[in-house]
């Protein structure tokens, strides 16, 4: 694994740590300020722009957000943009699949997009269309 991939995974971990700690300041610091941002929370319509995205995080982190844990994270770097695909585990065993996109801003990886949605497969089950 490259050092850039490790740096992206570290930024991804910081995102989940901020969520777990309900730390709005840390969450704000993780999101891009120069690049366009967007977010799709499970069951929500797309949010566009930093103001709208950060308002959603303020509401989520100040409310009764569920505890979640990130697993199976893999980083993919393409120049100044990178993405992480991972699973989010919720209490009760529900799983989401998430994509977190990062851009390099002033030497640091900053999130510019987060999207998570339900994962309906049992662990180890092949996705639809995949050969068993």
Tab-separated table of C-alpha atoms in Angstrom:
chain	number	residue	atom	x	y	z
A	1	UNK	CA	0.000	0.000	0.000
A	2	UNK	CA	1.372	3.418	-0.932
A	3	UNK	CA	1.960	6.228	1.556
A	4	UNK	CA	-0.758	8.268	-0.210
A	5	UNK	CA	-3.267	5.439	0.249
A	6	UNK	CA	-2.333	5.268	3.934
A	7	UNK	CA	-2.832	9.042	4.240
A	8	UNK	CA	-6.272	8.772	2.620
A	9	UNK	CA	-7.227	5.921	4.970
A	10	UNK	CA	-6.093	8.091	7.888
A	11	UNK	CA	-8.344	10.933	6.687
A	12	UNK	CA	-11.181	8.410	6.332
A	13	UNK	CA	-10.593	7.174	9.883
A	14	UNK	CA	-10.666	10.770	11.137
A	15	UNK	CA	-14.092	11.185	9.521
A	16	UNK	CA	-15.486	8.181	11.421
A	17	UNK	CA	-13.761	9.295	14.636
A	18	UNK	CA	-15.404	12.723	14.348
A	19	UNK	CA	-18.766	11.036	13.773
A	20	UNK	CA	-18.294	8.717	16.773
A	21	UNK	CA	-17.241	11.585	19.044
A	22	UNK	CA	-20.065	13.841	17.740
A	23	UNK	CA	-17.289	16.399	17.188
A	24	UNK	CA	-18.634	19.053	14.817
A	25	UNK	CA	-15.381	21.044	14.832
A	26	UNK	CA	-13.427	17.968	13.715
A	27	UNK	CA	-16.083	17.182	11.108
A	28	UNK	CA	-15.939	20.748	9.742
A	29	UNK	CA	-12.138	20.577	9.536
A	30	UNK	CA	-12.290	17.358	7.488
A	31	UNK	CA	-14.464	18.743	4.681
A	32	UNK	CA	-13.023	20.605	1.704
A	33	UNK	CA	-13.255	24.384	1.680
A	34	UNK	CA	-12.068	25.063	-1.870
A	35	UNK	CA	-13.434	22.102	-3.843
A	36	UNK	CA	-17.182	21.595	-4.364
A	37	UNK	CA	-18.761	19.257	-1.806
A	38	UNK	CA	-21.820	17.006	-1.803
A	39	UNK	CA	-23.304	14.364	0.457
A	40	UNK	CA	-25.983	11.676	0.231
A	41	UNK	CA	-27.004	10.338	3.623
A	42	UNK	CA	-28.981	7.057	3.603
A	43	UNK	CA	-32.556	7.844	2.596
A	44	UNK	CA	-31.835	11.538	1.947
A	45	UNK	CA	-31.768	13.449	-1.296
A	46	UNK	CA	-28.411	14.800	-2.485
A	47	UNK	CA	-27.039	17.765	-0.557
A	48	UNK	CA	-24.917	20.193	-2.559
A	49	UNK	CA	-22.512	22.824	-1.307
A	50	UNK	CA	-20.527	23.137	1.892
A	51	UNK	CA	-23.196	25.143	3.727
A	52	UNK	CA	-25.928	22.561	3.079
A	53	UNK	CA	-23.635	19.597	3.820
A	54	UNK	CA	-22.329	21.066	7.079
A	55	UNK	CA	-25.888	21.945	8.179
A	56	UNK	CA	-26.758	18.262	7.777
A	57	UNK	CA	-23.801	17.218	9.913
A	58	UNK	CA	-24.759	19.753	12.604
A	59	UNK	CA	-28.248	18.233	12.712
A	60	UNK	CA	-26.986	14.653	12.708
A	61	UNK	CA	-24.241	15.137	15.307
A	62	UNK	CA	-26.461	17.128	17.666
A	63	UNK	CA	-29.272	14.590	17.416
A	64	UNK	CA	-29.608	10.904	18.110
A	65	UNK	CA	-27.229	9.649	15.424
A	66	UNK	CA	-26.610	5.911	15.585
A	67	UNK	CA	-23.237	4.527	16.569
A	68	UNK	CA	-21.421	3.122	13.575
A	69	UNK	CA	-18.095	1.522	12.816
A	70	UNK	CA	-16.147	1.543	9.573
A	71	UNK	CA	-14.755	-1.731	8.220
A	72	UNK	CA	-13.309	-3.169	5.012
A	73	UNK	CA	-11.936	0.222	3.917
A	74	UNK	CA	-9.922	0.377	0.700
A	75	UNK	CA	-8.306	3.534	-0.675
A	76	UNK	CA	-7.836	4.410	-4.329
A	77	UNK	CA	-5.721	7.417	-5.335
A	78	UNK	CA	-5.868	9.152	-8.733
A	79	UNK	CA	-3.587	12.161	-8.550
A	80	UNK	CA	-5.129	14.871	-6.398
A	81	UNK	CA	-8.381	12.930	-5.895
A	82	UNK	CA	-8.931	9.734	-3.932
A	83	UNK	CA	-11.833	7.640	-2.788
A	84	UNK	CA	-12.449	5.103	-0.064
A	85	UNK	CA	-15.015	2.340	-0.310
A	86	UNK	CA	-15.994	0.815	3.020
A	87	UNK	CA	-18.753	-0.754	5.064
A	88	UNK	CA	-20.501	1.010	7.904
A	89	UNK	CA	-21.838	-1.258	10.640
A	90	UNK	CA	-24.785	-0.043	12.695
A	91	UNK	CA	-26.139	-1.447	15.951
A	92	UNK	CA	-28.287	-4.503	15.360
A	93	UNK	CA	-26.097	-5.751	12.531
A	94	UNK	CA	-27.358	-3.470	9.752
A	95	UNK	CA	-24.657	-2.620	7.222
A	96	UNK	CA	-24.252	0.234	4.808
A	97	UNK	CA	-21.806	0.544	1.943
A	98	UNK	CA	-20.158	3.950	1.678
A	99	UNK	CA	-18.007	5.894	-0.734
A	100	UNK	CA	-15.954	8.774	0.645
A	101	UNK	CA	-14.200	11.017	-1.871
A	102	UNK	CA	-11.226	13.180	-0.929
A	103	UNK	CA	-9.287	15.969	-2.658
A	104	UNK	CA	-5.861	17.380	-1.829
A	105	UNK	CA	-6.213	20.872	-0.423
A	106	UNK	CA	-3.149	22.708	0.846
A	107	UNK	CA	-1.286	19.439	1.354
A	108	UNK	CA	-4.043	17.572	3.215
A	109	UNK	CA	-6.734	15.138	2.113
A	110	UNK	CA	-10.157	16.746	2.601
A	111	UNK	CA	-13.516	15.086	2.060
A	112	UNK	CA	-15.572	16.422	-0.824
A	113	UNK	CA	-18.245	13.723	-1.056
A	114	UNK	CA	-19.806	11.091	1.200
A	115	UNK	CA	-22.516	8.671	0.165
A	116	UNK	CA	-23.856	5.704	2.120
A	117	UNK	CA	-26.698	3.313	1.436
A	118	UNK	CA	-28.048	-0.025	2.631
A	119	UNK	CA	-26.120	-3.177	1.921
A	120	UNK	CA	-28.670	-5.966	1.554
A	121	UNK	CA	-26.262	-8.859	1.140
A	122	UNK	CA	-25.175	-11.294	3.765
A	123	UNK	CA	-21.445	-11.270	4.410
A	124	UNK	CA	-19.688	-13.434	1.875
A	125	UNK	CA	-22.611	-13.430	-0.571
A	126	UNK	CA	-21.714	-12.576	-4.159
A	127	UNK	CA	-23.212	-9.356	-5.531
A	128	UNK	CA	-25.914	-9.633	-8.208
A	129	UNK	CA	-24.405	-10.437	-11.587
A	130	UNK	CA	-21.192	-11.834	-10.138
A	131	UNK	CA	-20.286	-15.405	-10.859
A	132	UNK	CA	-20.273	-17.646	-7.813
